[in-house]
PDB file of C-alpha atoms in Angstrom:
ATOM      1  CA  MET A   1    -106.019 -33.428 -35.555  1.00  0.00           C
ATOM      2  CA  ALA A   2    -103.688 -32.380 -38.185  1.00  0.00           C
ATOM      3  CA  ASP A   3    -103.532 -28.881 -39.379  1.00  0.00           C
ATOM      4  CA  ASP A   4    -104.983 -29.534 -42.771  1.00  0.00           C
ATOM      5  CA  THR A   5    -107.928 -31.375 -41.159  1.00  0.00           C
ATOM      6  CA  ILE A   6    -108.347 -28.294 -38.784  1.00  0.00           C
ATOM      7  CA  GLU A   7    -108.226 -26.067 -41.455  1.00  0.00           C
ATOM      8  CA  ASN A   8    -110.788 -27.905 -43.522  1.00  0.00           C
ATOM      9  CA  ALA A   9    -113.091 -28.200 -40.624  1.00  0.00           C
ATOM     10  CA  LYS A  10    -112.864 -24.450 -40.073  1.00  0.00           C
ATOM     11  CA  ALA A  11    -113.541 -23.710 -43.691  1.00  0.00           C
ATOM     12  CA  ALA A  12    -116.573 -25.607 -43.541  1.00  0.00           C
ATOM     13  CA  LEU A  13    -117.818 -24.009 -40.260  1.00  0.00           C
ATOM     14  CA  ARG A  14    -117.017 -20.479 -42.037  1.00  0.00           C
ATOM     15  CA  LEU A  15    -119.299 -21.358 -44.616  1.00  0.00           C
ATOM     16  CA  LYS A  16    -122.085 -22.374 -42.233  1.00  0.00           C
ATOM     17  CA  ALA A  17    -121.514 -19.085 -39.832  1.00  0.00           C
ATOM     18  CA  LEU A  18    -121.601 -16.771 -42.941  1.00  0.00           C
ATOM     19  CA  ALA A  19    -124.869 -18.117 -44.271  1.00  0.00           C
ATOM     20  CA  ALA A  20    -126.511 -17.996 -40.624  1.00  0.00           C
ATOM     21  CA  ARG A  21    -125.272 -14.137 -40.457  1.00  0.00           C
ATOM     22  CA  ALA A  22    -126.239 -13.577 -44.038  1.00  0.00           C
ATOM     23  CA  ALA A  23    -129.961 -14.873 -43.341  1.00  0.00           C
ATOM     24  CA  LEU A  24    -130.781 -12.051 -40.732  1.00  0.00           C
ATOM     25  CA  PRO A  25    -133.088  -9.458 -41.626  1.00  0.00           C
ATOM     26  CA  GLN A  26    -131.827  -5.761 -41.733  1.00  0.00           C
ATOM     27  CA  GLY A  27    -134.178  -4.906 -38.968  1.00  0.00           C
ATOM     28  CA  THR A  28    -132.996  -7.642 -36.706  1.00  0.00           C
ATOM     29  CA  ARG A  29    -129.405  -6.420 -37.457  1.00  0.00           C
ATOM     30  CA  THR A  30    -130.121  -2.978 -36.395  1.00  0.00           C
ATOM     31  CA  GLU A  31    -132.030  -3.991 -33.250  1.00  0.00           C
ATOM     32  CA  ALA A  32    -129.275  -6.523 -32.512  1.00  0.00           C
ATOM     33  CA  ALA A  33    -126.611  -3.738 -32.534  1.00  0.00           C
ATOM     34  CA  GLN A  34    -128.519  -1.635 -30.273  1.00  0.00           C
ATOM     35  CA  ALA A  35    -129.058  -4.476 -27.767  1.00  0.00           C
ATOM     36  CA  VAL A  36    -125.421  -5.460 -27.911  1.00  0.00           C
ATOM     37  CA  ALA A  37    -124.448  -1.839 -27.027  1.00  0.00           C
ATOM     38  CA  GLU A  38    -126.913  -1.859 -24.019  1.00  0.00           C
ATOM     39  CA  HIS A  39    -125.456  -5.116 -22.857  1.00  0.00           C
ATOM     40  CA  PHE A  40    -121.843  -4.100 -23.243  1.00  0.00           C
ATOM     41  CA  PHE A  41    -122.442  -0.889 -21.334  1.00  0.00           C
ATOM     42  CA  ASN A  42    -124.483  -2.512 -18.564  1.00  0.00           C
ATOM     43  CA  ASN A  43    -122.219  -5.441 -18.004  1.00  0.00           C
ATOM     44  CA  ILE A  44    -118.493  -4.714 -19.172  1.00  0.00           C
ATOM     45  CA  GLU A  45    -116.632  -2.567 -16.893  1.00  0.00           C
ATOM     46  CA  LEU A  46    -113.988  -0.175 -18.416  1.00  0.00           C
ATOM     47  CA  ALA A  47    -111.327   1.533 -16.562  1.00  0.00           C
ATOM     48  CA  SER A  48    -111.092   5.197 -17.063  1.00  0.00           C
ATOM     49  CA  GLY A  49    -108.311   5.689 -19.615  1.00  0.00           C
ATOM     50  CA  ALA A  50    -108.494   2.071 -20.935  1.00  0.00           C
ATOM     51  CA  VAL A  51    -107.711   2.156 -24.534  1.00  0.00           C
ATOM     52  CA  VAL A  52    -110.518   0.115 -26.504  1.00  0.00           C
ATOM     53  CA  ALA A  53    -109.764  -1.451 -30.030  1.00  0.00           C
ATOM     54  CA  ALA A  54    -113.071  -1.271 -31.768  1.00  0.00           C
ATOM     55  CA  TYR A  55    -113.876  -2.021 -35.624  1.00  0.00           C
ATOM     56  CA  TRP A  56    -115.636  -0.501 -38.399  1.00  0.00           C
ATOM     57  CA  ARG A  57    -118.033  -3.010 -39.753  1.00  0.00           C
ATOM     58  CA  ILE A  58    -117.509  -4.696 -43.142  1.00  0.00           C
ATOM     59  CA  ARG A  59    -119.897  -7.079 -44.800  1.00  0.00           C
ATOM     60  CA  ASP A  60    -122.921  -8.059 -42.511  1.00  0.00           C
ATOM     61  CA  GLU A  61    -120.915  -8.239 -39.283  1.00  0.00           C
ATOM     62  CA  LEU A  62    -122.633  -6.953 -36.226  1.00  0.00           C
ATOM     63  CA  ASP A  63    -122.248  -3.141 -36.435  1.00  0.00           C
ATOM     64  CA  CYS A  64    -120.422  -1.814 -33.322  1.00  0.00           C
ATOM     65  CA  GLN A  65    -121.084   1.819 -34.219  1.00  0.00           C
ATOM     66  CA  PRO A  66    -123.720   2.285 -31.116  1.00  0.00           C
ATOM     67  CA  ILE A  67    -120.785   1.181 -28.869  1.00  0.00           C
ATOM     68  CA  LEU A  68    -118.287   3.539 -30.604  1.00  0.00           C
ATOM     69  CA  VAL A  69    -120.490   6.656 -30.450  1.00  0.00           C
ATOM     70  CA  ARG A  70    -120.893   5.922 -26.756  1.00  0.00           C
ATOM     71  CA  LEU A  71    -117.165   5.540 -26.202  1.00  0.00           C
ATOM     72  CA  MET A  72    -116.255   8.596 -28.186  1.00  0.00           C
ATOM     73  CA  ASP A  73    -118.916  10.594 -26.256  1.00  0.00           C
ATOM     74  CA  SER A  74    -117.436   9.782 -23.045  1.00  0.00           C
ATOM     75  CA  PHE A  75    -113.908  10.283 -24.118  1.00  0.00           C
ATOM     76  CA  GLN A  76    -112.874   6.663 -23.592  1.00  0.00           C
ATOM     77  CA  PRO A  77    -109.562   6.283 -25.832  1.00  0.00           C
ATOM     78  CA  VAL A  78    -110.517   4.358 -29.050  1.00  0.00           C
ATOM     79  CA  VAL A  79    -108.239   2.678 -31.525  1.00  0.00           C
ATOM     80  CA  LEU A  80    -109.321   1.213 -34.968  1.00  0.00           C
ATOM     81  CA  PRO A  81    -107.373  -1.379 -36.765  1.00  0.00           C
ATOM     82  CA  VAL A  82    -105.733  -0.753 -39.949  1.00  0.00           C
ATOM     83  CA  VAL A  83    -104.613  -3.507 -42.407  1.00  0.00           C
ATOM     84  CA  LEU A  84    -101.137  -3.005 -43.633  1.00  0.00           C
ATOM     85  CA  GLY A  85    -100.556  -6.070 -45.784  1.00  0.00           C
ATOM     86  CA  PRO A  86    -101.664  -9.667 -45.918  1.00  0.00           C
ATOM     87  CA  GLU A  87     -98.980 -11.227 -43.527  1.00  0.00           C
ATOM     88  CA  GLU A  88     -98.796  -8.225 -41.233  1.00  0.00           C
ATOM     89  CA  ALA A  89    -100.124  -7.524 -37.851  1.00  0.00           C
ATOM     90  CA  LEU A  90    -103.121  -4.815 -37.680  1.00  0.00           C
ATOM     91  CA  GLU A  91    -101.920  -1.252 -36.765  1.00  0.00           C
ATOM     92  CA  MET A  92    -104.085   0.369 -34.038  1.00  0.00           C
ATOM     93  CA  ARG A  93    -104.580   3.942 -34.532  1.00  0.00           C
ATOM     94  CA  VAL A  94    -106.113   6.207 -32.150  1.00  0.00           C
ATOM     95  CA  TRP A  95    -109.426   7.887 -33.340  1.00  0.00           C
ATOM     96  CA  GLU A  96    -109.508  11.115 -31.788  1.00  0.00           C
ATOM     97  CA  GLN A  97    -112.781  12.994 -31.135  1.00  0.00           C
ATOM     98  CA  GLY A  98    -113.707  14.923 -34.366  1.00  0.00           C
ATOM     99  CA  ALA A  99    -111.089  13.295 -36.476  1.00  0.00           C
ATOM    100  CA  ALA A 100    -112.024  12.000 -40.079  1.00  0.00           C
ATOM    101  CA  LEU A 101    -112.067   8.362 -40.897  1.00  0.00           C
ATOM    102  CA  TYR A 102    -110.605   7.225 -44.206  1.00  0.00           C
ATOM    103  CA  PRO A 103    -111.337   4.176 -46.296  1.00  0.00           C
ATOM    104  CA  SER A 104    -108.662   1.682 -45.311  1.00  0.00           C
ATOM    105  CA  GLY A 105    -109.373  -1.358 -47.527  1.00  0.00           C
ATOM    106  CA  PHE A 106    -111.892  -4.356 -47.167  1.00  0.00           C
ATOM    107  CA  GLY A 107    -114.753  -1.701 -47.044  1.00  0.00           C
ATOM    108  CA  THR A 108    -113.702  -0.458 -43.812  1.00  0.00           C
ATOM    109  CA  LEU A 109    -112.624   3.151 -42.290  1.00  0.00           C
ATOM    110  CA  ALA A 110    -109.826   3.844 -40.327  1.00  0.00           C
ATOM    111  CA  PRO A 111    -108.115   7.137 -38.733  1.00  0.00           C
ATOM    112  CA  ALA A 112    -105.440   8.849 -40.937  1.00  0.00           C
ATOM    113  CA  GLU A 113    -101.978   7.581 -41.590  1.00  0.00           C
ATOM    114  CA  LEU A 114    -100.549   9.824 -39.151  1.00  0.00           C
ATOM    115  CA  ALA A 115    -102.781   9.116 -36.512  1.00  0.00           C
ATOM    116  CA  PRO A 116    -100.801   8.018 -33.212  1.00  0.00           C
ATOM    117  CA  GLN A 117    -100.849   4.379 -32.427  1.00  0.00           C
ATOM    118  CA  ALA A 118    -101.795   2.741 -29.001  1.00  0.00           C
ATOM    119  CA  GLU A 119    -101.947  -0.809 -27.454  1.00  0.00           C
ATOM    120  CA  PRO A 120    -105.510  -1.680 -26.550  1.00  0.00           C
ATOM    121  CA  ASP A 121    -106.348  -2.737 -23.093  1.00  0.00           C
ATOM    122  CA  VAL A 122    -109.737  -4.120 -24.431  1.00  0.00           C
ATOM    123  CA  VAL A 123    -110.234  -5.465 -28.060  1.00  0.00           C
ATOM    124  CA  LEU A 124    -113.815  -5.382 -29.584  1.00  0.00           C
ATOM    125  CA  MET A 125    -113.565  -8.316 -32.029  1.00  0.00           C
ATOM    126  CA  PRO A 126    -115.636  -9.028 -35.177  1.00  0.00           C
ATOM    127  CA  LEU A 127    -116.262 -12.647 -35.971  1.00  0.00           C
ATOM    128  CA  LEU A 128    -117.905 -15.244 -38.000  1.00  0.00           C
ATOM    129  CA  GLY A 129    -118.630 -17.661 -35.240  1.00  0.00           C
ATOM    130  CA  PHE A 130    -117.908 -18.649 -31.491  1.00  0.00           C
ATOM    131  CA  ASP A 131    -118.768 -21.747 -29.463  1.00  0.00           C
ATOM    132  CA  ARG A 132    -119.469 -22.386 -25.711  1.00  0.00           C
ATOM    133  CA  LEU A 133    -115.682 -22.444 -24.885  1.00  0.00           C
ATOM    134  CA  GLY A 134    -115.013 -19.044 -26.158  1.00  0.00           C
ATOM    135  CA  THR A 135    -113.244 -20.089 -29.375  1.00  0.00           C
ATOM    136  CA  ARG A 136    -113.412 -17.447 -32.052  1.00  0.00           C
ATOM    137  CA  LEU A 137    -113.823 -18.249 -35.575  1.00  0.00           C
ATOM    138  CA  GLY A 138    -112.556 -15.495 -37.901  1.00  0.00           C
ATOM    139  CA  TYR A 139    -112.252 -15.142 -41.544  1.00  0.00           C
ATOM    140  CA  GLY A 140    -109.013 -17.087 -41.670  1.00  0.00           C
ATOM    141  CA  GLY A 141    -106.611 -14.386 -42.482  1.00  0.00           C
ATOM    142  CA  GLY A 142    -104.800 -14.256 -39.124  1.00  0.00           C
ATOM    143  CA  TYR A 143    -104.775 -10.767 -38.664  1.00  0.00           C
ATOM    144  CA  TYR A 144    -105.887 -10.683 -35.043  1.00  0.00           C
ATOM    145  CA  ASP A 145    -103.771 -13.641 -34.112  1.00  0.00           C
ATOM    146  CA  ARG A 146    -100.654 -11.901 -35.508  1.00  0.00           C
ATOM    147  CA  THR A 147    -101.555  -8.772 -33.743  1.00  0.00           C
ATOM    148  CA  LEU A 148    -102.209 -10.264 -30.262  1.00  0.00           C
ATOM    149  CA  ALA A 149     -98.986 -12.099 -30.573  1.00  0.00           C
ATOM    150  CA  GLN A 150     -97.062  -8.972 -30.918  1.00  0.00           C
ATOM    151  CA  LEU A 151     -98.775  -6.760 -28.276  1.00  0.00           C
ATOM    152  CA  THR A 152     -96.556  -6.389 -25.000  1.00  0.00           C
ATOM    153  CA  LYS A 153     -99.925  -6.859 -22.928  1.00  0.00           C
ATOM    154  CA  ARG A 154    -102.674  -9.394 -22.888  1.00  0.00           C
ATOM    155  CA  PRO A 155    -105.771  -7.256 -23.597  1.00  0.00           C
ATOM    156  CA  ARG A 156    -109.305  -8.385 -22.743  1.00  0.00           C
ATOM    157  CA  LEU A 157    -110.875 -10.023 -25.821  1.00  0.00           C
ATOM    158  CA  ILE A 158    -114.572  -9.289 -26.433  1.00  0.00           C
ATOM    159  CA  GLY A 159    -116.258 -10.881 -29.211  1.00  0.00           C
ATOM    160  CA  LEU A 160    -119.352  -8.960 -30.766  1.00  0.00           C
ATOM    161  CA  ALA A 161    -121.665 -11.197 -32.646  1.00  0.00           C
ATOM    162  CA  PHE A 162    -125.310 -12.215 -33.428  1.00  0.00           C
ATOM    163  CA  ALA A 163    -126.676 -15.073 -31.262  1.00  0.00           C
ATOM    164  CA  ALA A 164    -127.181 -16.947 -34.596  1.00  0.00           C
ATOM    165  CA  GLN A 165    -123.299 -17.150 -34.838  1.00  0.00           C
ATOM    166  CA  GLU A 166    -122.847 -19.468 -32.067  1.00  0.00           C
ATOM    167  CA  LEU A 167    -121.678 -22.930 -33.311  1.00  0.00           C
ATOM    168  CA  ASP A 168    -121.509 -26.239 -31.445  1.00  0.00           C
ATOM    169  CA  ALA A 169    -117.614 -26.445 -31.393  1.00  0.00           C
ATOM    170  CA  ILE A 170    -114.626 -24.774 -33.120  1.00  0.00           C
ATOM    171  CA  PRO A 171    -111.452 -26.617 -33.469  1.00  0.00           C
ATOM    172  CA  ARG A 172    -108.871 -24.647 -31.525  1.00  0.00           C
ATOM    173  CA  GLU A 173    -105.134 -24.428 -32.538  1.00  0.00           C
ATOM    174  CA  ALA A 174    -102.124 -23.406 -30.548  1.00  0.00           C
ATOM    175  CA  HIS A 175    -102.345 -19.771 -31.700  1.00  0.00           C
ATOM    176  CA  ASP A 176    -105.932 -19.529 -31.251  1.00  0.00           C
ATOM    177  CA  ILE A 177    -106.461 -17.080 -28.434  1.00  0.00           C
ATOM    178  CA  PRO A 178    -110.074 -17.760 -26.838  1.00  0.00           C
ATOM    179  CA  LEU A 179    -112.398 -14.865 -26.224  1.00  0.00           C
ATOM    180  CA  ASP A 180    -112.685 -13.722 -22.577  1.00  0.00           C
ATOM    181  CA  VAL A 181    -116.355 -12.427 -23.374  1.00  0.00           C
ATOM    182  CA  VAL A 182    -118.856 -12.437 -26.104  1.00  0.00           C
ATOM    183  CA  VAL A 183    -121.699 -10.138 -26.339  1.00  0.00           C
ATOM    184  CA  THR A 184    -124.862 -10.848 -28.409  1.00  0.00           C
ATOM    185  CA  GLU A 185    -128.199  -9.429 -28.634  1.00  0.00           C
ATOM    186  CA  THR A 186    -129.491 -12.037 -26.025  1.00  0.00           C
ATOM    187  CA  GLY A 187    -126.707 -11.036 -23.411  1.00  0.00           C
ATOM    188  CA  VAL A 188    -123.112 -11.369 -22.247  1.00  0.00           C
ATOM    189  CA  ARG A 189    -121.127 -14.881 -21.734  1.00  0.00           C
ATOM    190  CA  HIS A 190    -117.936 -14.812 -19.857  1.00  0.00           C
ATOM    191  CA  PHE A 191    -115.451 -17.562 -20.626  1.00  0.00           C
ATOM    192  CA  GLY A 192    -112.448 -19.121 -18.706  1.00  0.00           C
ATOM    193  CA  SER A 193    -110.951 -16.730 -16.002  1.00  0.00           C
ATOM    194  CA  SER A 194    -112.964 -13.779 -16.894  1.00  0.00           C
ATOM    195  CA  GLN A 195    -116.066 -15.329 -15.250  1.00  0.00           C
TER     196      GLN A 195
END
């Protein structure tokens, strides 16, 4: 498959995934976020002191605040991504207990500019879609691809999504790093060597 063909296929899948996600009622979204948090904490083992990269929900993504709150309450180190520019990697800033968050573009919030940075051991990833092989479909900006490529270690990649976001198959390019795990309101699925 040529790159243009793959990009066209991904663009069509993004439209399908956006529509499926947008169709979910608000009550379903809230319940799903709570269920995902329960599945996450009941099934994902986090080493003490492991740095977890989370995200602040934008648009109609699955809200990971229930996970964030529990991570912060248990003093698990948390970083939040900050977009610096359209062709740059995300900056992972430490969110310390009690520290304020500030608007950082795209409708998201992040720690202050002077917050320390840290490389994550675990990355909780928002997504538009995923398939049975753990391929993640993002928005197409390449932010996570660039960020993962410049890290000095390979973190565990955990996608957070609604079950309705599962697609039959997503074309995977060489730079697309598959998820290790996806957590939806229906449970946890492991892919590849993380099974």
